C-alpha positions as a Markdown table, in Angstrom:
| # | Residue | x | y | z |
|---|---|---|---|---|
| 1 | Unk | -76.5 | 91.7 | 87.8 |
| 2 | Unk | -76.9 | 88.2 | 90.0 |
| 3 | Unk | -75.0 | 86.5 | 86.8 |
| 4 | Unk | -72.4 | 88.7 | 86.7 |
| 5 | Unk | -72.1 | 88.3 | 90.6 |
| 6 | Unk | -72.0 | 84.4 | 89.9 |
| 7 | Unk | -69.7 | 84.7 | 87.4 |
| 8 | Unk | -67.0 | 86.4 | 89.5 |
| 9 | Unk | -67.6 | 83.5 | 92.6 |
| 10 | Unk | -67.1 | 81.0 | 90.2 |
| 11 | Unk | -63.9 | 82.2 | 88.6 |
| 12 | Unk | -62.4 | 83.0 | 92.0 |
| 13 | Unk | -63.1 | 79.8 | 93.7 |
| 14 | Unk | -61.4 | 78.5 | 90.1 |
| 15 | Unk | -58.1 | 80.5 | 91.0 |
| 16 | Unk | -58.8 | 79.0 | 94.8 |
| 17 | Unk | -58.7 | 75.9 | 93.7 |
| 18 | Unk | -56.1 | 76.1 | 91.0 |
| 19 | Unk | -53.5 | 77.8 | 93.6 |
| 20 | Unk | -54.7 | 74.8 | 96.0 |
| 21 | Unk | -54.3 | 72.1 | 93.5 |
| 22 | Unk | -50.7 | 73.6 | 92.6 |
| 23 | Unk | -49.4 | 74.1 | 95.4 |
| 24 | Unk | -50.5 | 71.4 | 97.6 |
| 25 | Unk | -51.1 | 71.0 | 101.0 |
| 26 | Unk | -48.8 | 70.7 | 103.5 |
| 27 | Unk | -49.5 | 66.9 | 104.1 |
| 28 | Unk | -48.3 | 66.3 | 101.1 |
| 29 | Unk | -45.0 | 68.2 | 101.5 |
| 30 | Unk | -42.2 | 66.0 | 102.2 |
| 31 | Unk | -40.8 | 65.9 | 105.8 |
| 32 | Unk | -37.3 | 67.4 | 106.4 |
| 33 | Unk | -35.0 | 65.4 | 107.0 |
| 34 | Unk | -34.0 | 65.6 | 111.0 |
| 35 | Unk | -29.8 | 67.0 | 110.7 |
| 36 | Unk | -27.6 | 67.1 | 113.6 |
| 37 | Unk | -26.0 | 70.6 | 114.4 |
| 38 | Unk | -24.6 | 69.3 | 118.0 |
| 39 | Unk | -22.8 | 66.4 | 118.9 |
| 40 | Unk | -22.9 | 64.3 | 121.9 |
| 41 | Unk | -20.1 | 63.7 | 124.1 |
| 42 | Unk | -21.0 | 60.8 | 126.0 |
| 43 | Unk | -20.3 | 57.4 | 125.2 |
| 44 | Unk | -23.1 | 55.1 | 123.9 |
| 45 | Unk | -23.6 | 51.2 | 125.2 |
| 46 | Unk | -23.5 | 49.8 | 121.7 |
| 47 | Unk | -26.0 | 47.0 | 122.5 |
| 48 | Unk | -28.6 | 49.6 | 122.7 |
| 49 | Unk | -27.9 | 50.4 | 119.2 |
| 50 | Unk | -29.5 | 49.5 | 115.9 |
| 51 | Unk | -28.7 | 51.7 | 113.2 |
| 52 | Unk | -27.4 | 55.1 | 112.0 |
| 53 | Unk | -26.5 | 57.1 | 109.5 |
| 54 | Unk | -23.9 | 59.3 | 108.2 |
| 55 | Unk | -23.9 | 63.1 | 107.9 |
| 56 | Unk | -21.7 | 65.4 | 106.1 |
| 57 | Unk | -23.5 | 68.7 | 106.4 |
| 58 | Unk | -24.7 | 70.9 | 108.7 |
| 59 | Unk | -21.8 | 69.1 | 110.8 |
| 60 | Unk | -19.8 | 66.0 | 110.2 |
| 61 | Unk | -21.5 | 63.5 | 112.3 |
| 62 | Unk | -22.9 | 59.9 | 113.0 |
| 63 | Unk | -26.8 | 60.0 | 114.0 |
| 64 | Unk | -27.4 | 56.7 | 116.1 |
| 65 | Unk | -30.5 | 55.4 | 116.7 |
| 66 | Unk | -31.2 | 53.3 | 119.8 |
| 67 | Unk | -33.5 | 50.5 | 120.7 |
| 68 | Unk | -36.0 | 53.2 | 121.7 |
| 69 | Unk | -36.0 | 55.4 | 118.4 |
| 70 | Unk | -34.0 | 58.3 | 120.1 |
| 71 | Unk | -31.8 | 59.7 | 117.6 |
| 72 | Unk | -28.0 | 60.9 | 119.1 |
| 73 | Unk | -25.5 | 62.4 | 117.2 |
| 74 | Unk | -21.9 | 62.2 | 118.1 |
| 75 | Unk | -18.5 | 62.7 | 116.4 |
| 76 | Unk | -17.5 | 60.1 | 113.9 |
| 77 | Unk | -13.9 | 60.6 | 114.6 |
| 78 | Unk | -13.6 | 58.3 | 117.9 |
| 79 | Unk | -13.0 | 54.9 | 118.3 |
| 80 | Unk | -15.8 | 53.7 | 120.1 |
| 81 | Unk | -18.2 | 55.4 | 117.2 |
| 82 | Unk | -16.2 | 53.2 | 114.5 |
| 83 | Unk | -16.4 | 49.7 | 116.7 |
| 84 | Unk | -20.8 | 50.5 | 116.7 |
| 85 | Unk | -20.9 | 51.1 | 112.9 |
| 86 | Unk | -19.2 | 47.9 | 113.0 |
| 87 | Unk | -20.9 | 46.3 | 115.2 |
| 88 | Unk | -24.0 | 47.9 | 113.4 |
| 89 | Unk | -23.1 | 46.6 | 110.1 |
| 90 | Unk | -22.1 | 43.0 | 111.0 |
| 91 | Unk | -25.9 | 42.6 | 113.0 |
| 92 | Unk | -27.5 | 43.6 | 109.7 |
| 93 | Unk | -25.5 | 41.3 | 107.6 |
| 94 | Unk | -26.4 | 38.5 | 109.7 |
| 95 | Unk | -29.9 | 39.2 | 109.6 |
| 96 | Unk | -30.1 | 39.3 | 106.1 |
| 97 | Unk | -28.7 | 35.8 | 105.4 |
């Protein structure tokens, strides 16, 4: 009786470990990706900007990110957002030469 009682913990902490090793744990899980679904009205100061990037979907939208990591998303559509991608982009290029 004791072996077959052995028998069954061994093959269920086999299906534990299989369904563990399968599945994975949630450290290993890729993050999500952080989307916007508002936008931001307000004008940025586009010195304390250092990169972005483009979003299509939930919303169309530019994600800035400041000097400070914070992450703002605002409307590609105005003018001021296209001069910072500029600006962005030309900071970048000169850093890599």
């Amino acid at each position: 009786m004791k072996l077959h009682a052995a028998a069954i913990l061994v093959i269920f902490w086999l299906g534990i470990f299989t369904v563990h090793t399968v599945k994975g744990s949630v450290g290993s899980q890729p993050m999500r990706k952080l989307s916007c679904v508002s936008l931001s009205t307000q004008q940025l100061n586009i010195r304390n900007l250092v990169s972005y990037e483009k979003q299509k979907a939930p919303v169309n939208a530019i994600m800035f990110i400041t000097t400070k990591g914070i992450k703002i998303c605002v409307s590609p559509n105005q003018k001021w957002v296209q001069a910072a991608i500029k600006k962005i982009d030309q900071n970048h290029a000169t850093k890599r030469k």
